[in-house]
PDB file of C-alpha atoms in Angstrom:
ATOM      1  CA  MET A1018      26.179  51.699  28.287  1.00 73.00           C
ATOM      2  CA  SER A1019      29.289  53.829  27.972  1.00 87.00           C
ATOM      3  CA  ARG A1020      32.700  52.422  27.135  1.00 95.00           C
ATOM      4  CA  ARG A1021      34.248  53.548  30.415  1.00 96.00           C
ATOM      5  CA  CYS A1022      35.835  51.548  33.236  1.00 96.00           C
ATOM      6  CA  GLU A1023      33.829  51.889  36.452  1.00 96.00           C
ATOM      7  CA  LEU A1024      36.907  51.862  38.692  1.00 96.00           C
ATOM      8  CA  THR A1025      39.673  53.713  36.854  1.00 95.00           C
ATOM      9  CA  GLY A1026      37.695  55.923  34.479  1.00 94.00           C
ATOM     10  CA  LYS A1027      39.661  54.664  31.468  1.00 96.00           C
ATOM     11  CA  ALA A1028      37.627  55.513  28.352  1.00 97.00           C
ATOM     12  CA  VAL A1029      37.757  55.624  24.563  1.00 97.00           C
ATOM     13  CA  MET A1030      40.670  57.573  23.080  1.00 97.00           C
ATOM     14  CA  SER A1031      41.013  58.855  19.532  1.00 98.00           C
ATOM     15  CA  GLY A1032      43.982  59.056  17.225  1.00 98.00           C
ATOM     16  CA  ASN A1033      45.100  58.487  13.669  1.00 98.00           C
ATOM     17  CA  ASN A1034      45.719  55.538  11.395  1.00 98.00           C
ATOM     18  CA  VAL A1035      48.869  56.466   9.501  1.00 98.00           C
ATOM     19  CA  SER A1036      49.391  54.716   6.179  1.00 98.00           C
ATOM     20  CA  HIS A1037      52.672  53.994   4.471  1.00 98.00           C
ATOM     21  CA  ALA A1038      51.996  57.067   2.308  1.00 98.00           C
ATOM     22  CA  ASN A1039      51.665  59.059   5.582  1.00 98.00           C
ATOM     23  CA  ARG A1040      47.946  59.632   5.050  1.00 98.00           C
ATOM     24  CA  LYS A1041      46.085  60.140   8.342  1.00 98.00           C
ATOM     25  CA  THR A1042      42.544  58.920   9.016  1.00 98.00           C
ATOM     26  CA  ARG A1043      40.799  59.119  12.379  1.00 98.00           C
ATOM     27  CA  ARG A1044      40.365  56.001  14.502  1.00 98.00           C
ATOM     28  CA  ARG A1045      39.277  55.038  18.025  1.00 97.00           C
ATOM     29  CA  PHE A1046      41.227  53.179  20.686  1.00 97.00           C
ATOM     30  CA  LEU A1047      38.732  51.181  22.775  1.00 97.00           C
ATOM     31  CA  PRO A1048      39.509  50.091  26.351  1.00 97.00           C
ATOM     32  CA  ASN A1049      39.635  46.360  27.087  1.00 97.00           C
ATOM     33  CA  LEU A1050      36.457  46.142  29.204  1.00 97.00           C
ATOM     34  CA  CYS A1051      35.438  42.949  30.994  1.00 96.00           C
ATOM     35  CA  ASN A1052      32.284  42.077  32.918  1.00 97.00           C
ATOM     36  CA  VAL A1053      33.524  40.683  36.238  1.00 97.00           C
ATOM     37  CA  SER A1054      32.108  39.857  39.655  1.00 97.00           C
ATOM     38  CA  LEU A1055      34.245  41.053  42.550  1.00 96.00           C
ATOM     39  CA  ILE A1056      33.740  40.139  46.198  1.00 96.00           C
ATOM     40  CA  SER A1057      33.696  42.775  48.917  1.00 96.00           C
ATOM     41  CA  ASP A1058      35.128  41.406  52.171  1.00 94.00           C
ATOM     42  CA  ALA A1059      33.697  44.215  54.300  1.00 94.00           C
ATOM     43  CA  LEU A1060      30.151  43.836  52.954  1.00 94.00           C
ATOM     44  CA  GLY A1061      30.303  40.085  52.420  1.00 94.00           C
ATOM     45  CA  ARG A1062      28.730  40.030  48.983  1.00 96.00           C
ATOM     46  CA  GLN A1063      29.511  39.972  45.287  1.00 97.00           C
ATOM     47  CA  TYR A1064      29.283  42.953  42.912  1.00 96.00           C
ATOM     48  CA  SER A1065      29.153  42.839  39.136  1.00 97.00           C
ATOM     49  CA  LEU A1066      31.220  45.589  37.504  1.00 96.00           C
ATOM     50  CA  ARG A1067      32.368  46.491  33.989  1.00 97.00           C
ATOM     51  CA  ILE A1068      36.053  47.248  34.364  1.00 97.00           C
ATOM     52  CA  SER A1069      39.167  47.278  32.215  1.00 97.00           C
ATOM     53  CA  ALA A1070      41.706  44.475  32.306  1.00 97.00           C
ATOM     54  CA  HIS A1071      44.215  46.976  33.710  1.00 96.00           C
ATOM     55  CA  ALA A1072      41.818  47.794  36.589  1.00 97.00           C
ATOM     56  CA  LEU A1073      41.344  44.094  37.316  1.00 97.00           C
ATOM     57  CA  ARG A1074      45.115  43.701  37.677  1.00 97.00           C
ATOM     58  CA  SER A1075      45.218  46.782  39.934  1.00 96.00           C
ATOM     59  CA  VAL A1076      42.461  45.373  42.162  1.00 97.00           C
ATOM     60  CA  GLU A1077      44.403  42.114  42.534  1.00 96.00           C
ATOM     61  CA  HIS A1078      47.649  44.006  43.222  1.00 97.00           C
ATOM     62  CA  ASN A1079      46.069  46.210  45.922  1.00 95.00           C
ATOM     63  CA  GLY A1080      44.618  43.268  47.807  1.00 94.00           C
ATOM     64  CA  GLY A1081      40.999  43.163  46.695  1.00 95.00           C
ATOM     65  CA  LEU A1082      38.076  45.404  45.885  1.00 96.00           C
ATOM     66  CA  ASP A1083      37.832  47.020  49.329  1.00 96.00           C
ATOM     67  CA  ALA A1084      41.477  48.106  49.466  1.00 95.00           C
ATOM     68  CA  PHE A1085      41.350  49.400  45.894  1.00 97.00           C
ATOM     69  CA  LEU A1086      38.233  51.512  46.488  1.00 96.00           C
ATOM     70  CA  VAL A1087      39.573  53.015  49.721  1.00 94.00           C
ATOM     71  CA  LYS A1088      42.658  54.260  47.831  1.00 94.00           C
ATOM     72  CA  ALA A1089      40.793  55.315  44.657  1.00 94.00           C
ATOM     73  CA  ARG A1090      40.104  58.955  43.808  1.00 94.00           C
ATOM     74  CA  PRO A1091      36.379  59.804  43.704  1.00 94.00           C
ATOM     75  CA  THR A1092      36.777  61.612  40.353  1.00 93.00           C
ATOM     76  CA  ASP A1093      37.723  58.352  38.598  1.00 92.00           C
ATOM     77  CA  LEU A1094      34.900  56.232  40.009  1.00 94.00           C
ATOM     78  CA  SER A1095      31.432  55.773  38.519  1.00 94.00           C
ATOM     79  CA  THR A1096      28.344  56.559  40.583  1.00 95.00           C
ATOM     80  CA  ARG A1097      27.850  52.856  41.390  1.00 95.00           C
ATOM     81  CA  ALA A1098      31.473  52.537  42.509  1.00 96.00           C
ATOM     82  CA  LEU A1099      31.194  55.708  44.641  1.00 96.00           C
ATOM     83  CA  LYS A1100      28.158  54.279  46.435  1.00 96.00           C
ATOM     84  CA  LEU A1101      30.021  51.022  46.944  1.00 96.00           C
ATOM     85  CA  LYS A1102      33.023  52.921  48.340  1.00 96.00           C
ATOM     86  CA  ARG A1103      30.799  54.778  50.843  1.00 96.00           C
ATOM     87  CA  ASP A1104      29.151  51.518  51.941  1.00 96.00           C
ATOM     88  CA  ILE A1105      32.550  49.878  52.472  1.00 95.00           C
ATOM     89  CA  GLU A1106      33.827  52.844  54.504  1.00 94.00           C
ATOM     90  CA  LYS A1107      30.676  52.746  56.677  1.00 95.00           C
ATOM     91  CA  ALA A1108      31.057  48.998  57.243  1.00 94.00           C
ATOM     92  CA  LYS A1109      34.716  49.395  58.237  1.00 92.00           C
ATOM     93  CA  ALA A1110      33.828  52.245  60.625  1.00 92.00           C
ATOM     94  CA  VAL A1111      31.206  50.058  62.325  1.00 91.00           C
ATOM     95  CA  VAL A1112      33.699  47.207  62.748  1.00 85.00           C
ATOM     96  CA  GLN A1113      36.354  49.503  64.249  1.00 84.00           C
ATOM     97  CA  ALA A1114      33.908  51.194  66.643  1.00 75.00           C
TER      98      ALA A1114
END
């Protein structure tokens, strides 16, 4: 399982530890990933995702999983999230028609 957020695409970054003597050694900055269950209002069911804490705040701020996925860029989303986005868009199209 990769260390990548399924909704925002936030992943591992690399950088340096810099000592007091200004010696540089490589290190990794890991994203704060959480296993959460989010509810889709359009589909009426719960989905388990591995997302960053920042993404969880963004989902809450945008008004839920459905609103966040409609606004999200497809390049940032995982394959599971892309399928979920398509299903939500289909469900909303059926309701409006």
